[in-house]
GROMACS .gro file of C-alpha atoms in nm:
model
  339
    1UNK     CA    1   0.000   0.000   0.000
    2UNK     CA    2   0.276   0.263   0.087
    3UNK     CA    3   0.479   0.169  -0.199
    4UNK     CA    4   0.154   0.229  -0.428
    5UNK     CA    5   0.096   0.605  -0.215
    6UNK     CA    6   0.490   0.655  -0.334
    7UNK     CA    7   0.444   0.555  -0.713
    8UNK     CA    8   0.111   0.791  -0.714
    9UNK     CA    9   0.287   1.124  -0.522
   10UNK     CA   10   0.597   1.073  -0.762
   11UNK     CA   11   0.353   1.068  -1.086
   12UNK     CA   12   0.206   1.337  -0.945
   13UNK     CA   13   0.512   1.530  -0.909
   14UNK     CA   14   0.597   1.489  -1.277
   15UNK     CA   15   0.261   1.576  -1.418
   16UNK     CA   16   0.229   1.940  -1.226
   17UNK     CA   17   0.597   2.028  -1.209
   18UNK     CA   18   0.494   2.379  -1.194
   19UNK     CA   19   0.274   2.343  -0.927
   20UNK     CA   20   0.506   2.123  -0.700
   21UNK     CA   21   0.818   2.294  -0.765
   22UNK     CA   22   0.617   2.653  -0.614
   23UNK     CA   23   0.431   2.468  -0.348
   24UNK     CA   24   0.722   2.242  -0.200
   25UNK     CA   25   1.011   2.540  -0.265
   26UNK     CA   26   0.778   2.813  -0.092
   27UNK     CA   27   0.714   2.567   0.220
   28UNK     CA   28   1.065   2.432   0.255
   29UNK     CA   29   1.161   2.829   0.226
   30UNK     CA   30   0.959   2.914   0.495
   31UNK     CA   31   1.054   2.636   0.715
   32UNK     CA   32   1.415   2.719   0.661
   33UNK     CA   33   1.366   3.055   0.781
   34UNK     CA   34   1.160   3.022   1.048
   35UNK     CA   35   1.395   2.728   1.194
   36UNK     CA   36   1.685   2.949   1.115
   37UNK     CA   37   1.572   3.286   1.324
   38UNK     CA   38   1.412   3.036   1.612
   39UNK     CA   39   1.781   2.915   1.674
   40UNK     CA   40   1.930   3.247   1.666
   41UNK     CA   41   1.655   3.339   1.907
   42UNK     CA   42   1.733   2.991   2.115
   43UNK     CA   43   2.121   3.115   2.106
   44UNK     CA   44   2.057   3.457   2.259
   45UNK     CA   45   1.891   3.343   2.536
   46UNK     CA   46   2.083   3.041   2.607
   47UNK     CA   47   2.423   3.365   2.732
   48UNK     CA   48   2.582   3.308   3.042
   49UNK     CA   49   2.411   2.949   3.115
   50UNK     CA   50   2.708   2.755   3.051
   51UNK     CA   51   2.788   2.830   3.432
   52UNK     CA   52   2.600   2.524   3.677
   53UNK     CA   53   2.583   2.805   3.922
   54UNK     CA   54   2.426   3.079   3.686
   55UNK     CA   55   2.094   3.118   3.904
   56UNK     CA   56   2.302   3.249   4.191
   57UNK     CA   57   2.515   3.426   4.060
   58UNK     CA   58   2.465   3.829   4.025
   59UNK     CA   59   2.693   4.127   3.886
   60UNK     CA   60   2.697   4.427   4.149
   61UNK     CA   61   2.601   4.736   3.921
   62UNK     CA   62   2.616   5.101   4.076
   63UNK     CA   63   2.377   5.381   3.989
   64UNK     CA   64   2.550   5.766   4.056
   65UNK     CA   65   2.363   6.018   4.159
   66UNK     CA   66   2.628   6.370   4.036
   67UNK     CA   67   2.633   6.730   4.016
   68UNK     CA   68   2.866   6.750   3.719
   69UNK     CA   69   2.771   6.455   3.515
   70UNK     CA   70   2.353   6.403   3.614
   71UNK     CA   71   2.293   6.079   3.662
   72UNK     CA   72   2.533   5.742   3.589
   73UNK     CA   73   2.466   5.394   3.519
   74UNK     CA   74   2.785   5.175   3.511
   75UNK     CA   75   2.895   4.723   3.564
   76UNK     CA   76   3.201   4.852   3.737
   77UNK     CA   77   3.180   4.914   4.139
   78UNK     CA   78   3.518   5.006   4.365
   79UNK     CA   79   3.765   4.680   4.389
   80UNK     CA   80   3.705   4.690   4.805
   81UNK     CA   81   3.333   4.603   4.816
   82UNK     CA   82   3.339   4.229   4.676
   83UNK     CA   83   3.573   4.122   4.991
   84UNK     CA   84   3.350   4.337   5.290
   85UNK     CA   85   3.015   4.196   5.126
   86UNK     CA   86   3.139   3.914   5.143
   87UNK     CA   87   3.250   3.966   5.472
   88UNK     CA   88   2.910   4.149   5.611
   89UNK     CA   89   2.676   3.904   5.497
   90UNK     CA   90   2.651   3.543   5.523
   91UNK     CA   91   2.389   3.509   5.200
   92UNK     CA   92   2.696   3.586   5.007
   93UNK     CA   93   2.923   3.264   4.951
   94UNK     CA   94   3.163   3.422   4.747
   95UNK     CA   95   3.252   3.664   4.473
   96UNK     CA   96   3.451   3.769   4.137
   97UNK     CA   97   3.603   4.054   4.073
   98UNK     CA   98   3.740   4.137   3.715
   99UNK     CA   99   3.965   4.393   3.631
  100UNK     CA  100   4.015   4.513   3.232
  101UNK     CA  101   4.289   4.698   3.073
  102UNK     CA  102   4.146   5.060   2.945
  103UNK     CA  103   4.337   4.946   2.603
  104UNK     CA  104   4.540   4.583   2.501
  105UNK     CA  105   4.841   4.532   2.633
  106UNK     CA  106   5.157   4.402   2.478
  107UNK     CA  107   5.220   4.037   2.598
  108UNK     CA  108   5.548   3.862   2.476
  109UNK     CA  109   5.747   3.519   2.525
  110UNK     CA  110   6.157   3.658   2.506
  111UNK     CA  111   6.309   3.304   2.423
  112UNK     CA  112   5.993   3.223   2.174
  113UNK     CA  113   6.022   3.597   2.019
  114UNK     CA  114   5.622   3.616   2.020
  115UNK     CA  115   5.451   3.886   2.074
  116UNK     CA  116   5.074   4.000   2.080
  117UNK     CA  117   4.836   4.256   2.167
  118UNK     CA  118   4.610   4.150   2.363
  119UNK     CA  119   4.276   4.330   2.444
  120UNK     CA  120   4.169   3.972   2.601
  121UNK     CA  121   4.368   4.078   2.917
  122UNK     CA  122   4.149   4.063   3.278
  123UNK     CA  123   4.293   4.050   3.608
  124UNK     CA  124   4.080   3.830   3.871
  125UNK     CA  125   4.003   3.659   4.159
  126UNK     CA  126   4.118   3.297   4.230
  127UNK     CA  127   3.725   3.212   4.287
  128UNK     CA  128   3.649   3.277   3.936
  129UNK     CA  129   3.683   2.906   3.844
  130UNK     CA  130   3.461   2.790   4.118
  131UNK     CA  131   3.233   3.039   4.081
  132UNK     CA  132   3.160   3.007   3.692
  133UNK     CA  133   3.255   2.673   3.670
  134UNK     CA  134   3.563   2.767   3.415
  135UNK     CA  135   3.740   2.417   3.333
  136UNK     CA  136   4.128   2.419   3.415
  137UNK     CA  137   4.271   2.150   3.210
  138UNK     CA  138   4.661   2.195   3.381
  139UNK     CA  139   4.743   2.340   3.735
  140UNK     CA  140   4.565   2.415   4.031
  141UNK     CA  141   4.253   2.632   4.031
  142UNK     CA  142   4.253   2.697   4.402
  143UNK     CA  143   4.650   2.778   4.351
  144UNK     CA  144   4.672   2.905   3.991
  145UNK     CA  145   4.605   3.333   4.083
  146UNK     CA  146   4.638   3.306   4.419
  147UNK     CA  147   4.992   3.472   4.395
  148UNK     CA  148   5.062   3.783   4.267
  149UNK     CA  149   5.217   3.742   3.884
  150UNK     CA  150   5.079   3.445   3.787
  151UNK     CA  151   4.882   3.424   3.511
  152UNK     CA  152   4.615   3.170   3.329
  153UNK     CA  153   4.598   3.107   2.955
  154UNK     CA  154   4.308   2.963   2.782
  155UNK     CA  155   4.339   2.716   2.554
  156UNK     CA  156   4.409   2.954   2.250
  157UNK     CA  157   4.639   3.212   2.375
  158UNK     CA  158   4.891   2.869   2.509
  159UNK     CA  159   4.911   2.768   2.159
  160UNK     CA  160   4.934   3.107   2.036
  161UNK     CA  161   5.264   3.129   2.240
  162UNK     CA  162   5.374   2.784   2.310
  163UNK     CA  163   5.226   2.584   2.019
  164UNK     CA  164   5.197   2.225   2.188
  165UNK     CA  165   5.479   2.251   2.449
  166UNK     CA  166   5.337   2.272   2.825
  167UNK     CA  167   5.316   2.635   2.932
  168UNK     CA  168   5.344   2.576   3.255
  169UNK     CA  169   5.641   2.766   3.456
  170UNK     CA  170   5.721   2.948   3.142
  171UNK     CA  171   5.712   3.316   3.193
  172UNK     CA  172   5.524   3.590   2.964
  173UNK     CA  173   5.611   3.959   2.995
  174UNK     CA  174   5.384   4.227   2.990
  175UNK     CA  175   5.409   4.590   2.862
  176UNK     CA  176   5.804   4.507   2.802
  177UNK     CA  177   5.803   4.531   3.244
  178UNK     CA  178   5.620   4.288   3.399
  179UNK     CA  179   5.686   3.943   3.408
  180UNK     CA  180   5.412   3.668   3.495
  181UNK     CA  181   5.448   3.329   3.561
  182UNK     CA  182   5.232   3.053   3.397
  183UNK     CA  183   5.002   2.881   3.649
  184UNK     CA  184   4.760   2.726   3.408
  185UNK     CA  185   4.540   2.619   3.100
  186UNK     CA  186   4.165   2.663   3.054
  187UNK     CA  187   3.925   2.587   2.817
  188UNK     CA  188   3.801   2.886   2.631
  189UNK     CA  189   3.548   3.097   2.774
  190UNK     CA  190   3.219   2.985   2.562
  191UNK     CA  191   3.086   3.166   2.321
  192UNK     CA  192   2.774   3.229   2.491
  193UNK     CA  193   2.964   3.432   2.753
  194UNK     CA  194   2.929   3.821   2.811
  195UNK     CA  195   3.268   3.823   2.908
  196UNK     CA  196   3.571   3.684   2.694
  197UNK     CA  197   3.897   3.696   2.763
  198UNK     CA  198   4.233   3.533   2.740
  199UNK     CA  199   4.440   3.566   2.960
  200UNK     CA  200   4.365   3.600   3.326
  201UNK     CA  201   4.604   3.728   3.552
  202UNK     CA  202   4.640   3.750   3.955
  203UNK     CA  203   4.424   4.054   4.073
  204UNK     CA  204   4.661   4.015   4.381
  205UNK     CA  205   4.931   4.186   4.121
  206UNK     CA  206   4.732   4.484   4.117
  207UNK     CA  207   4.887   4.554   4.466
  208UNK     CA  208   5.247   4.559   4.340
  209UNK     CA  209   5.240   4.652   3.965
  210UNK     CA  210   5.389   5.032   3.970
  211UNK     CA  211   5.096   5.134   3.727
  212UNK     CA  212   4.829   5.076   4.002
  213UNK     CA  213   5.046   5.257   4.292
  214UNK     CA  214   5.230   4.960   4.453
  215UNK     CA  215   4.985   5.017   4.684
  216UNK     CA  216   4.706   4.786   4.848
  217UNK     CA  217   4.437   4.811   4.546
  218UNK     CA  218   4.173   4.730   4.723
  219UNK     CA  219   4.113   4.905   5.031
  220UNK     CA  220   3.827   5.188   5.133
  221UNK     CA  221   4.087   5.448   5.193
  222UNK     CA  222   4.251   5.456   4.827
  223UNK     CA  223   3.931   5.328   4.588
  224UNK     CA  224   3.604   5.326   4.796
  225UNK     CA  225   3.480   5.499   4.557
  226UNK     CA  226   3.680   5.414   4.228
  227UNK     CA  227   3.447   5.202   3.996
  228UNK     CA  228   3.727   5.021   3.840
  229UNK     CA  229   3.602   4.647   3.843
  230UNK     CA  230   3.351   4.419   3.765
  231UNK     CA  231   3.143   4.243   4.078
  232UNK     CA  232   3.028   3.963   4.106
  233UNK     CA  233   2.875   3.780   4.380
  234UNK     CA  234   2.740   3.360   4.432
  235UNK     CA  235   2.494   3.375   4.647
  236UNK     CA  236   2.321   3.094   4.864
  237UNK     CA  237   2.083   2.926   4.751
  238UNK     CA  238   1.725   3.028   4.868
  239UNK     CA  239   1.853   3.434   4.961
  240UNK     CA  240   1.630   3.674   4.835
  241UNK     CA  241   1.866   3.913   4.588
  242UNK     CA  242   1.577   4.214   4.629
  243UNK     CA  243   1.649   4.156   5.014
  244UNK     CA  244   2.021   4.172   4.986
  245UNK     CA  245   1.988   4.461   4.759
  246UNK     CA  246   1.784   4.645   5.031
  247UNK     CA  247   2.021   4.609   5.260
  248UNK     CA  248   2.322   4.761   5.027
  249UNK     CA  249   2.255   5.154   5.116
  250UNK     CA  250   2.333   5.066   5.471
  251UNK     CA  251   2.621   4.924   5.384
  252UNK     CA  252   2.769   5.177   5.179
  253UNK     CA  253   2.663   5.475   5.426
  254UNK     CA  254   2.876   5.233   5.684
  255UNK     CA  255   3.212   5.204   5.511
  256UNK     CA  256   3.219   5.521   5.257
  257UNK     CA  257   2.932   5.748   5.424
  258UNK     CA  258   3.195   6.027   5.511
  259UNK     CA  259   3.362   6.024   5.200
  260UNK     CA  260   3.057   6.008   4.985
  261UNK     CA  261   2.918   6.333   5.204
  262UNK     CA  262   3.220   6.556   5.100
  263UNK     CA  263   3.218   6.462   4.744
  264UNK     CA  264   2.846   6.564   4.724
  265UNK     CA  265   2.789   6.191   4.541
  266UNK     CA  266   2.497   5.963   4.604
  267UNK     CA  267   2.551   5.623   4.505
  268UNK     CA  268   2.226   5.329   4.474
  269UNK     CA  269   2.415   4.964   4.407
  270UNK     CA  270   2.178   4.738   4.237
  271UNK     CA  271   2.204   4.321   4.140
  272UNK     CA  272   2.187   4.174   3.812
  273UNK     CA  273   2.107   3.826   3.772
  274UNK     CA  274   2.355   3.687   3.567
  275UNK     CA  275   2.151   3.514   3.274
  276UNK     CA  276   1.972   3.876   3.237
  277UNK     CA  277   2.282   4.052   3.140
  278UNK     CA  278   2.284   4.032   2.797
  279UNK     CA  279   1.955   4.070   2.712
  280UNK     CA  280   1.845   4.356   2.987
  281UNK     CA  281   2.144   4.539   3.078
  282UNK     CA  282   2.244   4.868   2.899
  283UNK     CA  283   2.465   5.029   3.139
  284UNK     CA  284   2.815   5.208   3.073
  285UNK     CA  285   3.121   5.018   3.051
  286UNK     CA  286   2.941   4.686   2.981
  287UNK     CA  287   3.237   4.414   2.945
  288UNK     CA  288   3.026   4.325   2.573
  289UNK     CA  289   2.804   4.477   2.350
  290UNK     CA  290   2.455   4.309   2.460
  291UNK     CA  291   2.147   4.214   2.262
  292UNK     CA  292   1.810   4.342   2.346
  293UNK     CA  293   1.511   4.103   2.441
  294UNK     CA  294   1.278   4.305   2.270
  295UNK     CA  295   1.456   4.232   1.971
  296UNK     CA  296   1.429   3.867   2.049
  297UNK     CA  297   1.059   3.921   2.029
  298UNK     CA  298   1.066   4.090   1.724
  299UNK     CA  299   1.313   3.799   1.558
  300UNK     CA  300   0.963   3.521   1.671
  301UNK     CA  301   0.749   3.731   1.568
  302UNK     CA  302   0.882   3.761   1.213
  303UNK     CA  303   0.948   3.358   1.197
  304UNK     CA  304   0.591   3.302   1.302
  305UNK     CA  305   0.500   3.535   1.046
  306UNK     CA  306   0.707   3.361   0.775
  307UNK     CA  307   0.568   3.034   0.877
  308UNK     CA  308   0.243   3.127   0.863
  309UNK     CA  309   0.224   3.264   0.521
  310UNK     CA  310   0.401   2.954   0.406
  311UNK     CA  311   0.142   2.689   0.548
  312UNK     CA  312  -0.126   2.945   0.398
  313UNK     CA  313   0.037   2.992   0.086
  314UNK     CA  314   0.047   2.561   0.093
  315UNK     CA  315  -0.265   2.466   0.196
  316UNK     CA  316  -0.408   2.757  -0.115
  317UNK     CA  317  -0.255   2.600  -0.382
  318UNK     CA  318  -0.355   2.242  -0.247
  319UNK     CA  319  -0.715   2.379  -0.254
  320UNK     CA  320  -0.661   2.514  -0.586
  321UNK     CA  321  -0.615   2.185  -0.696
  322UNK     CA  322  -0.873   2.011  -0.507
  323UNK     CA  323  -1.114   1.969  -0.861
  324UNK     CA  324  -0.874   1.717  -0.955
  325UNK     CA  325  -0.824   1.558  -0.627
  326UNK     CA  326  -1.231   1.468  -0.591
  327UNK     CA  327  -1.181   1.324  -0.979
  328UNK     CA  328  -0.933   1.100  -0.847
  329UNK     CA  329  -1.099   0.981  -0.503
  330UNK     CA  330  -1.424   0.955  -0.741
  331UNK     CA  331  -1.254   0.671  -0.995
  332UNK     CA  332  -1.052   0.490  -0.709
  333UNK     CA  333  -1.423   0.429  -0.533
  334UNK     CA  334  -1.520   0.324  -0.905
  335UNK     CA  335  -1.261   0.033  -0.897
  336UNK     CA  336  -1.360  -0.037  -0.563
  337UNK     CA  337  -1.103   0.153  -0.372
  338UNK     CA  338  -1.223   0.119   0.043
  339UNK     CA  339  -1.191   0.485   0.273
   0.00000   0.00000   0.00000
């Protein structure tokens, strides 16, 4: 029976090339469209879910309230506040705290003579592999940026500079004066990231490199109020971030009260859930450009569209054609064809 429902459709097919050839093509068209903006849409909203902790994880953002420049909406917060939340309240298991170059630096191997720009350059905290779940595939990631010049390379920048040979122990210098030891190899950041970087480096340097003062970065006295990093905190499972985020004013007025009194500033910290950041954040300094969800909804919208005016367009021409159909069903009854 099915082979006899194959040798009728392919007769079919030859006698109204015309007709297949428009009705199949516009179909498969519209089915290749719609499938094609549906996984675009599926990629977008799958950012930043890579990590196993995503749902409890959220960036610190700061909202600045100033006579000069109005009002300011910024990722970065000052380096000292990751460590005393941390600190001050138990809900918060522990934190991240990334640290960019303004431009790329120059990162070279002397005995390998390779050198590279890299704008891929952060400086962070050793919980950033526990936090977002990074995978070290050589050294230590409780050990590997604990110390202060030590460095991790991803996957790609080790065989940029060491081709297959085991980076470990080898030593990169940076800006032509700094010279960082290798501590490790991780897998590239995924692509569905809205961070990407490669090379992280000890933020613990931060307190000896000349460039940032050889002073201790992150204290209340020197950049309480310096937004120069990205936050971001793990929190336990079950806390309330709304609650948390209620409780941040207090905090502030407690550790930079005075400071933010003389410089006439008032400051409103705010949590971002991590999987919302590249769809609903729009704030300055944003580590990526981000996408919009209202696009997103625009993108379905469309491919619904498309789809629908495909199966319309499909099922019209089948109806245009249904004369011929009811001859057909009329003879096979004749010969004694059953429903």
């Amino acid at each position: 029976m099915i082979k006899n429902w194959l040798r009728v459709a392919f007769r079919n097919l030859l006698r109204h090339k015309g007709y297949s050839l428009i009705n199949l093509l516009g179909l498969a068209v519209g089915l290749t469209c719609a499938i094609l903006i549906l996984l675009f849409v599926r990629d977008e909203l799958s950012f930043d879910r890579y990590a196993p902790k995503a749902g409890s994880i959220y960036r610190v953002a700061l909202e600045a309230q100033t006579a000069n420049r109005g009002l300011v909406r910024t990722a970065r917060t000052p380096p000292p506040w990751a460590p005393a939340l941390a600190r001050d309240y138990p809900e918060v298991l522990n934190f991240v705290r990334f640290k960019t170059p303004l431009v790329s630096w120059l990162v070279g191997s002397d005995e390998r003579d390779k050198r590279f720009h890299e704008k891929g350059f952060y400086f962070a905290d050793p919980s950033v592999f526990e936090v977002f779940g990074l995978e070290l595939l050589r050294g230590d990631p409780s050990t590997a940026l604990k110390e202060s010049n030590s460095l991790v390379l991803t996957e790609t920048a080790a065989a940029r500079y060491f081709g297959r040979d085991d980076p470990l122990g080898e030593v990169l210098r940076v800006d032509n004066t700094f010279d960082f030891r290798v501590t490790g190899v991780m897998r590239d950041v995924p692509r569905t990231s809205h961070f990407t970087f490669d090379i992280l480096a000890s933020i613990q340097s931060l307190n000896v490199l000349p460039i940032y003062g050889g002073t201790p970065y992150d204290t209340f006295e020197r950049n309480g109020l310096n937004p120069d990093v990205y936050t971001y905190l793990l929190l336990k499972e079950g806390t309330d971030p709304a609650e948390l985020e209620r409780k941040l004013p207090a905090f502030l007025q407690a550790r930079v009260g005075r400071q933010l009194a003389q410089v006439n500033v008032r400051l409103t910290p705010f949590l971002q859930p991590l999987v919302d950041i590249h769809l609903r954040s729009n704030l300055d300094a944003e580590l990526r450009a981000n996408a919009s969800v209202g696009d997103l909804y625009i993108y379905t919208a469309v491919a619904l569209f498309i789809l629908a005016i495909a199966c319309i367009n499909f099922m019209n021409l089948a109806t245009a054609r249904s004369a011929g159909r009811a001859k057909e069903v009329g003879l096979r009854k004749v010969v004694g064809a059953l429903r």
